[in-house]
Amino acid sequence: MTYHGAVKVGGPPELRELAHLMITKIAVGPFENNAYLLRCRATDEQLLIDAAAQAPVLLESVGEQLATVVTTHRHHDHWAALAEVVEATGARTAAGRIDAPGIPVPTDILLDDGDVLRVGQVELRVRHLVGHTPGAIVLIYDDPQGHPHVFTGDCLFPGGVGNTEKDPARFASLFRDVKEKIFDALPDEAWVYPGHGNDTTLGAERPYLDEWRARGW
C-alpha cells in the first residue's frame, strides 16, 4: 500500500516502510495531533514522537516495547498522553533542553541542536528551532537508501511555518531557523511530517519561502 500520510482521528494509522525504518503515523485528540511511531527494522526498537493524546490509541500501535518518547515542544497538546504512555511502557523521555521544564513529565534526555538520538541502529539528528516555542526541536532521519525524513512538530507545515502569535521577532526567528536548518540543508525530496495535518515535501514548499517572509506568518 502506498503511503500518503493523510490520517484522521478515529481512523486507521498510516504505515511507511523504509529500508531500515518503519514509520507509523497516528492522528489523535481534539486538536488532531499527529504522533509518529518509529521502529528500527534491524532491532525492533521503537521511538514515539509526541505522545499527544489518547494513550490507549497510541499504545495499541506501540504495544509494550517502547524505548523512547520524544516531545517536540512544550505545548500541552503534544504531551497530554505522555505520563500514561511512559507508565505503561517504561520508556525514557526526551525533549529539547529549553522546553523540557514546561513539560510536566520529567525529561530523561535533554536534547540540544546537533545531537544524535538513536532508535536501534537508526540515527535521528536533532535541530533546535526557536519561535513557535523557545525550545522546539525537529528530528531528521537521513535515509542512506533514500531521501531525508523530517519530523517538524509545529515548526513547519504545508503552507508555512508554525504559529508565532503575530509576534514579528518570533516569526523572524522561526523563519530564519526553518530556512537555514531545514530548507538550506536538505534537498527538495525531503519528506516533512508535521505535528498536525497532512505531510508535504520541501520541494513543494520551497517556492513560497519569499511569500511567507513577506506576509509575516
mmCIF file of C-alpha atoms in Angstrom:
data_model
loop_
_atom_site.group_PDB
_atom_site.id
_atom_site.type_symbol
_atom_site.label_atom_id
_atom_site.label_comp_id
_atom_site.label_asym_id
_atom_site.label_seq_id
_atom_site.Cartn_x
_atom_site.Cartn_y
_atom_site.Cartn_z
ATOM 1 C CA MET A 1 0.000 0.000 0.000
ATOM 2 C CA THR A 2 1.320 3.448 -0.943
ATOM 3 C CA TYR A 3 1.929 5.796 1.968
ATOM 4 C CA HIS A 4 0.155 9.149 1.657
ATOM 5 C CA GLY A 5 0.217 10.460 5.237
ATOM 6 C CA ALA A 6 -3.426 11.523 5.359
ATOM 7 C CA VAL A 7 -4.805 10.246 8.669
ATOM 8 C CA LYS A 8 -7.878 11.169 10.694
ATOM 9 C CA VAL A 9 -8.707 10.893 14.381
ATOM 10 C CA GLY A 10 -10.559 7.617 14.839
ATOM 11 C CA GLY A 11 -9.253 6.273 11.541
ATOM 12 C CA PRO A 12 -6.502 3.755 10.857
ATOM 13 C CA PRO A 13 -2.819 4.658 11.138
ATOM 14 C CA GLU A 14 -0.666 5.016 8.024
ATOM 15 C CA LEU A 15 2.443 2.853 7.717
ATOM 16 C CA ARG A 16 5.525 3.771 5.708
ATOM 17 C CA GLU A 17 8.143 1.070 5.173
ATOM 18 C CA LEU A 18 11.706 2.232 4.544
ATOM 19 C CA ALA A 19 14.773 0.048 4.147
ATOM 20 C CA HIS A 20 15.850 0.470 7.773
ATOM 21 C CA LEU A 21 12.895 2.148 9.469
ATOM 22 C CA MET A 22 9.151 1.702 9.804
ATOM 23 C CA ILE A 23 7.111 4.891 10.321
ATOM 24 C CA THR A 24 3.551 4.736 11.642
ATOM 25 C CA LYS A 25 1.534 7.960 11.600
ATOM 26 C CA ILE A 26 -1.416 8.198 14.004
ATOM 27 C CA ALA A 27 -3.910 11.060 14.417
ATOM 28 C CA VAL A 28 -5.188 11.617 17.967
ATOM 29 C CA GLY A 29 -7.013 14.067 20.182
ATOM 30 C CA PRO A 30 -9.243 17.140 19.901
ATOM 31 C CA PHE A 31 -6.530 19.150 18.132
ATOM 32 C CA GLU A 32 -5.962 16.395 15.559
ATOM 33 C CA ASN A 33 -2.329 15.896 16.502
ATOM 34 C CA ASN A 34 -0.035 13.562 14.636
ATOM 35 C CA ALA A 35 2.041 11.060 16.582
ATOM 36 C CA TYR A 36 4.777 9.094 14.837
ATOM 37 C CA LEU A 37 5.991 5.665 15.892
ATOM 38 C CA LEU A 38 9.427 4.811 14.515
ATOM 39 C CA ARG A 39 10.675 1.212 14.579
ATOM 40 C CA CYS A 40 14.175 0.092 13.640
ATOM 41 C CA ARG A 41 13.820 -2.875 11.303
ATOM 42 C CA ALA A 42 17.096 -4.455 12.436
ATOM 43 C CA THR A 43 16.428 -4.395 16.190
ATOM 44 C CA ASP A 44 12.664 -3.741 16.574
ATOM 45 C CA GLU A 45 13.472 -0.897 18.985
ATOM 46 C CA GLN A 46 10.763 1.753 18.914
ATOM 47 C CA LEU A 47 10.623 5.512 19.453
ATOM 48 C CA LEU A 48 7.448 7.607 19.650
ATOM 49 C CA ILE A 49 7.367 11.250 18.587
ATOM 50 C CA ASP A 50 4.748 13.221 20.587
ATOM 51 C CA ALA A 51 2.505 11.247 22.933
ATOM 52 C CA ALA A 52 -0.098 13.851 22.133
ATOM 53 C CA ALA A 53 -3.415 12.387 23.338
ATOM 54 C CA GLN A 54 -5.496 9.217 23.585
ATOM 55 C CA ALA A 55 -2.917 6.976 25.217
ATOM 56 C CA PRO A 56 -4.929 3.778 24.555
ATOM 57 C CA VAL A 57 -4.884 4.523 20.823
ATOM 58 C CA LEU A 58 -1.139 5.126 20.847
ATOM 59 C CA LEU A 59 -0.465 2.047 22.940
ATOM 60 C CA GLU A 60 -2.431 -0.095 20.508
ATOM 61 C CA SER A 61 0.257 0.627 17.910
ATOM 62 C CA VAL A 62 3.166 0.727 20.348
ATOM 63 C CA GLY A 63 2.490 -2.434 22.318
ATOM 64 C CA GLU A 64 4.607 -2.872 25.451
ATOM 65 C CA GLN A 65 8.072 -2.391 23.943
ATOM 66 C CA LEU A 66 8.874 1.298 23.646
ATOM 67 C CA ALA A 67 12.361 2.649 24.242
ATOM 68 C CA THR A 68 11.877 6.415 23.972
ATOM 69 C CA VAL A 69 9.210 9.102 23.736
ATOM 70 C CA VAL A 70 10.339 12.410 22.224
ATOM 71 C CA THR A 71 8.270 15.544 22.815
ATOM 72 C CA THR A 72 8.856 18.109 20.083
ATOM 73 C CA HIS A 73 7.882 21.112 22.220
ATOM 74 C CA ARG A 74 6.206 22.127 25.457
ATOM 75 C CA HIS A 75 2.634 22.808 24.289
ATOM 76 C CA HIS A 76 0.084 20.685 26.128
ATOM 77 C CA ASP A 77 -1.468 19.129 23.040
ATOM 78 C CA HIS A 78 1.851 17.401 22.280
ATOM 79 C CA TRP A 79 2.329 15.688 25.658
ATOM 80 C CA ALA A 80 -1.178 15.121 27.053
ATOM 81 C CA ALA A 81 -0.762 11.317 26.923
ATOM 82 C CA LEU A 82 2.925 11.269 27.848
ATOM 83 C CA ALA A 83 2.562 10.265 31.508
ATOM 84 C CA GLU A 84 0.219 7.402 30.688
ATOM 85 C CA VAL A 85 2.375 6.096 27.829
ATOM 86 C CA VAL A 86 5.531 6.220 29.951
ATOM 87 C CA GLU A 87 3.804 4.472 32.853
ATOM 88 C CA ALA A 88 2.571 1.701 30.563
ATOM 89 C CA THR A 89 5.859 1.128 28.738
ATOM 90 C CA GLY A 90 8.676 2.341 30.997
ATOM 91 C CA ALA A 91 10.034 4.366 28.074
ATOM 92 C CA ARG A 92 12.616 7.078 28.681
ATOM 93 C CA THR A 93 11.629 10.635 27.772
ATOM 94 C CA ALA A 94 13.434 13.160 25.590
ATOM 95 C CA ALA A 95 12.816 16.818 24.759
ATOM 96 C CA GLY A 96 14.629 19.993 23.846
ATOM 97 C CA ARG A 97 16.637 21.327 26.778
ATOM 98 C CA ILE A 98 14.920 24.723 26.849
ATOM 99 C CA ASP A 99 11.343 23.432 26.589
ATOM 100 C CA ALA A 100 11.791 20.489 28.979
ATOM 101 C CA PRO A 101 10.907 22.468 32.157
ATOM 102 C CA GLY A 102 7.493 23.204 30.616
ATOM 103 C CA ILE A 103 6.673 19.503 30.233
ATOM 104 C CA PRO A 104 5.275 18.079 33.499
ATOM 105 C CA VAL A 105 6.679 14.588 32.967
ATOM 106 C CA PRO A 106 10.409 14.547 33.886
ATOM 107 C CA THR A 107 12.728 14.544 30.872
ATOM 108 C CA ASP A 108 15.438 11.871 30.913
ATOM 109 C CA ILE A 109 17.340 13.077 27.847
ATOM 110 C CA LEU A 110 17.849 16.804 27.265
ATOM 111 C CA LEU A 111 18.419 17.471 23.576
ATOM 112 C CA ASP A 112 20.469 20.255 22.008
ATOM 113 C CA ASP A 113 20.961 21.380 18.426
ATOM 114 C CA GLY A 114 23.078 18.869 16.523
ATOM 115 C CA ASP A 115 22.590 15.977 18.938
ATOM 116 C CA VAL A 116 22.011 12.461 17.620
ATOM 117 C CA LEU A 117 19.190 10.355 19.041
ATOM 118 C CA ARG A 118 19.118 6.679 18.173
ATOM 119 C CA VAL A 119 16.333 4.175 17.722
ATOM 120 C CA GLY A 120 18.057 0.851 17.326
ATOM 121 C CA GLN A 121 20.573 1.259 14.511
ATOM 122 C CA VAL A 122 18.853 4.339 13.076
ATOM 123 C CA GLU A 123 20.184 7.821 13.825
ATOM 124 C CA LEU A 124 17.976 10.907 14.155
ATOM 125 C CA ARG A 125 19.617 14.330 14.009
ATOM 126 C CA VAL A 126 18.206 16.976 16.353
ATOM 127 C CA ARG A 127 17.744 20.571 15.203
ATOM 128 C CA HIS A 128 16.645 23.311 17.623
ATOM 129 C CA LEU A 129 14.271 25.870 16.077
ATOM 130 C CA VAL A 130 13.267 28.997 18.010
ATOM 131 C CA GLY A 131 9.977 30.801 17.517
ATOM 132 C CA HIS A 132 6.944 28.578 17.938
ATOM 133 C CA THR A 133 8.352 27.908 21.397
ATOM 134 C CA PRO A 134 11.827 28.728 22.740
ATOM 135 C CA GLY A 135 12.982 25.110 22.757
ATOM 136 C CA ALA A 136 11.177 23.287 19.953
ATOM 137 C CA ILE A 137 13.086 20.537 18.179
ATOM 138 C CA VAL A 138 12.907 18.858 14.795
ATOM 139 C CA LEU A 139 14.179 15.317 14.112
ATOM 140 C CA ILE A 140 15.814 14.406 10.804
ATOM 141 C CA TYR A 141 16.366 10.873 9.537
ATOM 142 C CA ASP A 142 18.727 10.932 6.557
ATOM 143 C CA ASP A 143 17.869 7.639 4.906
ATOM 144 C CA PRO A 144 21.078 6.208 3.388
ATOM 145 C CA GLN A 145 18.980 4.441 0.747
ATOM 146 C CA GLY A 146 16.584 7.275 0.029
ATOM 147 C CA HIS A 147 15.791 10.867 0.922
ATOM 148 C CA PRO A 148 15.662 12.638 4.304
ATOM 149 C CA HIS A 149 12.596 12.416 6.532
ATOM 150 C CA VAL A 150 11.904 15.426 8.761
ATOM 151 C CA PHE A 151 9.614 15.349 11.807
ATOM 152 C CA THR A 152 8.842 19.023 12.328
ATOM 153 C CA GLY A 153 6.390 19.206 15.237
ATOM 154 C CA ASP A 154 4.702 22.598 14.956
ATOM 155 C CA CYS A 155 7.654 24.396 13.309
ATOM 156 C CA LEU A 156 6.801 23.663 9.661
ATOM 157 C CA PHE A 157 3.566 22.742 7.897
ATOM 158 C CA PRO A 158 2.267 22.662 4.344
ATOM 159 C CA GLY A 159 1.852 26.352 3.557
ATOM 160 C CA GLY A 160 4.041 27.931 6.197
ATOM 161 C CA VAL A 161 5.940 27.894 9.444
ATOM 162 C CA GLY A 162 4.305 27.314 12.826
ATOM 163 C CA ASN A 163 2.221 29.812 14.771
ATOM 164 C CA THR A 164 4.230 32.678 16.279
ATOM 165 C CA GLU A 165 1.156 34.576 17.550
ATOM 166 C CA LYS A 166 1.739 37.586 15.281
ATOM 167 C CA ASP A 167 4.984 38.407 17.068
ATOM 168 C CA PRO A 168 7.394 39.766 14.419
ATOM 169 C CA ALA A 169 10.503 38.789 16.381
ATOM 170 C CA ARG A 170 9.304 35.239 16.951
ATOM 171 C CA PHE A 171 8.318 34.879 13.298
ATOM 172 C CA ALA A 172 11.674 36.211 12.102
ATOM 173 C CA SER A 173 13.474 33.740 14.351
ATOM 174 C CA LEU A 174 11.415 30.730 13.300
ATOM 175 C CA PHE A 175 11.537 31.623 9.620
ATOM 176 C CA ARG A 176 15.322 32.025 9.785
ATOM 177 C CA ASP A 177 15.819 28.719 11.587
ATOM 178 C CA VAL A 178 13.461 26.828 9.269
ATOM 179 C CA LYS A 179 15.197 28.250 6.201
ATOM 180 C CA GLU A 180 18.779 27.754 7.403
ATOM 181 C CA LYS A 181 18.457 24.448 9.237
ATOM 182 C CA ILE A 182 15.855 22.743 7.064
ATOM 183 C CA PHE A 183 15.483 24.241 3.579
ATOM 184 C CA ASP A 184 19.125 25.245 3.093
ATOM 185 C CA ALA A 185 20.419 21.953 4.470
ATOM 186 C CA LEU A 186 18.133 19.404 2.810
ATOM 187 C CA PRO A 187 17.025 18.564 -0.749
ATOM 188 C CA ASP A 188 13.608 19.036 -2.309
ATOM 189 C CA GLU A 189 12.906 15.324 -1.892
ATOM 190 C CA ALA A 190 12.984 15.597 1.922
ATOM 191 C CA TRP A 191 9.634 14.482 3.308
ATOM 192 C CA VAL A 192 8.032 16.598 6.035
ATOM 193 C CA TYR A 193 5.942 15.005 8.800
ATOM 194 C CA PRO A 194 4.207 17.835 10.738
ATOM 195 C CA GLY A 195 2.572 17.840 14.138
ATOM 196 C CA HIS A 196 -0.900 18.329 12.644
ATOM 197 C CA GLY A 197 -2.426 17.655 9.242
ATOM 198 C CA ASN A 198 -1.042 16.273 6.034
ATOM 199 C CA ASP A 199 2.572 15.693 5.073
ATOM 200 C CA THR A 200 4.471 17.656 2.447
ATOM 201 C CA THR A 201 7.928 17.865 0.895
ATOM 202 C CA LEU A 202 10.497 20.635 0.943
ATOM 203 C CA GLY A 203 10.251 20.842 -2.829
ATOM 204 C CA ALA A 204 6.530 21.570 -2.641
ATOM 205 C CA GLU A 205 7.063 24.371 -0.115
ATOM 206 C CA ARG A 206 10.366 25.921 -1.239
ATOM 207 C CA PRO A 207 8.897 28.169 -3.984
ATOM 208 C CA TYR A 208 6.806 30.005 -1.377
ATOM 209 C CA LEU A 209 9.506 30.955 1.125
ATOM 210 C CA ASP A 210 9.667 34.576 -0.043
ATOM 211 C CA GLU A 211 5.880 34.791 0.172
ATOM 212 C CA TRP A 212 5.934 33.504 3.753
ATOM 213 C CA ARG A 213 8.596 36.021 4.698
ATOM 214 C CA ALA A 214 6.650 38.899 3.162
ATOM 215 C CA ARG A 215 3.356 38.049 4.846
ATOM 216 C CA GLY A 216 4.996 37.537 8.252
ATOM 217 C CA TRP A 217 3.346 34.270 9.248
#
